Amino acid sequence: MIDVVHDTEGVRMALEEIFEQDLVRSRIERESVGANEETRERMAFQIPPRTLSPGYYEFGLHLLRLDAEQKAGIGFTARDLAAFEVSGLLALARARSAFEGRHPACSACGARQLNRFGVECSGCGVKFRKRK
Amino acid sequence: MASIELATPRVIVIEERGKQYRLALARIVKKQWMRYFDGIVSTSENQMGKRVDSFDSSSARLELVETSLIDAQGYATADGSPITAAAGWQALLPLSHRLAVGNTIVSVERAEASNDEPIMLGVEAVYLNAVWSADENGVMQKYRGLCHRFKTPNGEQQRRFSRDSSRSRIVGGSRKAKTLWMGPQPTLVELYDELIVSVEGYQVNGVELGADHDTIVAEMDTYHKVAAADVLFSPAAANLSEDND
């Protein structure tokens, strides 16, 4: 039996999947403006499936809520958190860092790119400069 | 508004083929409810990328009923003796009757606030409808608009609920296996006791619980505490009906 909150590697993997799903979902939302229901349903198949047991995602969402509160400036210290929440927040930082490395943000509009090799922004269309 | 009398035994009346059966339950204390919550098997798993949830409380409910029954009337025995004279008589009752009693004692649902209820600042009201006990005529009565008023939860209390409702274990040896939810009910009971301000529709020995915090904490039915606190903390997701087990 695995206690989800203590399996930080599993939690990190679930968080990365959540980020990847959100990225695809937001791209679909952008691209499906004006599309009919059938097209939307077909596009939804592009969302990568979840591969882990649901408990990992639920705890991941709890960590995202904690993280959002911290980012909003709602003050609470490590003393207010359970040890497994502190480990979970560190796993969240690792997951986010890996995700952001795979999907750099456009310096013009901030939109995350599908990969690091695009020549123009998938959001605003600005051309990327090639590194010399 | 009629009030639920918490101190007296609950009488559940079942009608079957024109005959009435009366089953009396002793007051169900917190320890028994906690054992019931502990016995609920709530699981989720991914099937073809989709989350599939399952919920089974019937075994725990049957156990709770069998440990709470103190009397049964309307049943016949071979030698004419009262059914309660037999050892372990509770388990001899028809399964359908025990299940019906179990369904009745967890028959608590969220209710909407009435339009004439004023908004009270700093206080959040939760309303429940519940079946409790039969009246003198053997008619099961549904109590409507049972009111629980809470202090507004603070950030720490909201975080505690979020943490404990997201806790789970994975059974089956791999990260892809089944999630077994640990359940937030003990936390909901704690939060109820911390936040409750007043109630309407509940009495003990004829005296309304009203706004007496210590008496509410001591006397309120634990299942109603969980139901009310669940509505307070997850208003959008509240669904207390267990009819679809």
PDB file of C-alpha atoms in Angstrom, chain A residues 36-95:
ATOM      1  CA  ASN A  36     -18.368  22.864 -33.883  1.00  0.00           C
ATOM      2  CA  GLU A  37     -18.937  20.345 -31.098  1.00  0.00           C
ATOM      3  CA  GLU A  38     -17.645  17.417 -33.136  1.00  0.00           C
ATOM      4  CA  THR A  39     -14.366  19.173 -33.872  1.00  0.00           C
ATOM      5  CA  ARG A  40     -13.984  20.133 -30.229  1.00  0.00           C
ATOM      6  CA  GLU A  41     -14.522  16.523 -29.168  1.00  0.00           C
ATOM      7  CA  ARG A  42     -11.960  15.339 -31.719  1.00  0.00           C
ATOM      8  CA  MET A  43      -9.463  17.922 -30.507  1.00  0.00           C
ATOM      9  CA  ALA A  44      -9.984  16.827 -26.915  1.00  0.00           C
ATOM     10  CA  PHE A  45      -8.313  13.513 -27.827  1.00  0.00           C
ATOM     11  CA  GLN A  46      -5.054  15.452 -28.028  1.00  0.00           C
ATOM     12  CA  ILE A  47      -5.107  15.929 -24.238  1.00  0.00           C
ATOM     13  CA  PRO A  48      -2.610  13.391 -22.875  1.00  0.00           C
ATOM     14  CA  PRO A  49      -4.313  10.816 -20.642  1.00  0.00           C
ATOM     15  CA  ARG A  50      -3.581  10.533 -16.942  1.00  0.00           C
ATOM     16  CA  THR A  51      -1.468   7.500 -16.249  1.00  0.00           C
ATOM     17  CA  LEU A  52      -1.418   7.356 -12.449  1.00  0.00           C
ATOM     18  CA  SER A  53      -4.018   6.531  -9.844  1.00  0.00           C
ATOM     19  CA  PRO A  54      -6.439   9.438  -9.110  1.00  0.00           C
ATOM     20  CA  GLY A  55      -5.123   9.979  -5.560  1.00  0.00           C
ATOM     21  CA  TYR A  56      -1.909  11.492  -6.925  1.00  0.00           C
ATOM     22  CA  TYR A  57      -3.771  14.173  -8.887  1.00  0.00           C
ATOM     23  CA  GLU A  58      -6.051  15.039  -5.987  1.00  0.00           C
ATOM     24  CA  PHE A  59      -3.085  15.612  -3.683  1.00  0.00           C
ATOM     25  CA  GLY A  60      -1.368  17.482  -6.533  1.00  0.00           C
ATOM     26  CA  LEU A  61      -4.368  19.830  -6.734  1.00  0.00           C
ATOM     27  CA  HIS A  62      -4.147  20.421  -2.996  1.00  0.00           C
ATOM     28  CA  LEU A  63      -0.479  21.393  -3.435  1.00  0.00           C
ATOM     29  CA  LEU A  64      -1.388  23.723  -6.301  1.00  0.00           C
ATOM     30  CA  ARG A  65      -3.938  25.412  -4.030  1.00  0.00           C
ATOM     31  CA  LEU A  66      -1.298  25.858  -1.317  1.00  0.00           C
ATOM     32  CA  ASP A  67       1.131  27.212  -3.876  1.00  0.00           C
ATOM     33  CA  ALA A  68      -1.463  29.650  -5.239  1.00  0.00           C
ATOM     34  CA  GLU A  69      -2.142  30.923  -1.714  1.00  0.00           C
ATOM     35  CA  GLN A  70       1.565  31.471  -1.113  1.00  0.00           C
ATOM     36  CA  LYS A  71       1.925  33.276  -4.441  1.00  0.00           C
ATOM     37  CA  ALA A  72      -1.051  35.482  -3.585  1.00  0.00           C
ATOM     38  CA  GLY A  73       0.854  36.598  -0.507  1.00  0.00           C
ATOM     39  CA  ILE A  74      -1.331  34.754   1.985  1.00  0.00           C
ATOM     40  CA  GLY A  75       1.159  34.268   4.747  1.00  0.00           C
ATOM     41  CA  PHE A  76       1.723  30.890   6.284  1.00  0.00           C
ATOM     42  CA  THR A  77       4.980  29.344   7.286  1.00  0.00           C
ATOM     43  CA  ALA A  78       6.433  25.847   7.115  1.00  0.00           C
ATOM     44  CA  ARG A  79       5.229  25.512  10.712  1.00  0.00           C
ATOM     45  CA  ASP A  80       1.625  25.662   9.439  1.00  0.00           C
ATOM     46  CA  LEU A  81       2.245  22.850   6.986  1.00  0.00           C
ATOM     47  CA  ALA A  82       2.542  19.112   7.472  1.00  0.00           C
ATOM     48  CA  ALA A  83       5.976  17.705   6.631  1.00  0.00           C
ATOM     49  CA  PHE A  84       4.489  15.876   3.654  1.00  0.00           C
ATOM     50  CA  GLU A  85       3.060  19.147   2.328  1.00  0.00           C
ATOM     51  CA  VAL A  86       6.516  20.739   2.487  1.00  0.00           C
ATOM     52  CA  SER A  87       7.971  17.758   0.543  1.00  0.00           C
ATOM     53  CA  GLY A  88       5.021  18.012  -1.845  1.00  0.00           C
ATOM     54  CA  LEU A  89       5.659  21.707  -2.498  1.00  0.00           C
ATOM     55  CA  LEU A  90       9.291  20.894  -3.283  1.00  0.00           C
ATOM     56  CA  ALA A  91       8.074  18.212  -5.711  1.00  0.00           C
ATOM     57  CA  LEU A  92       5.785  20.841  -7.241  1.00  0.00           C
ATOM     58  CA  ALA A  93       8.756  23.172  -7.745  1.00  0.00           C
ATOM     59  CA  ARG A  94      10.683  20.357  -9.477  1.00  0.00           C
ATOM     60  CA  ALA A  95       7.717  19.475 -11.687  1.00  0.00           C
TER      61      ALA A  95
END
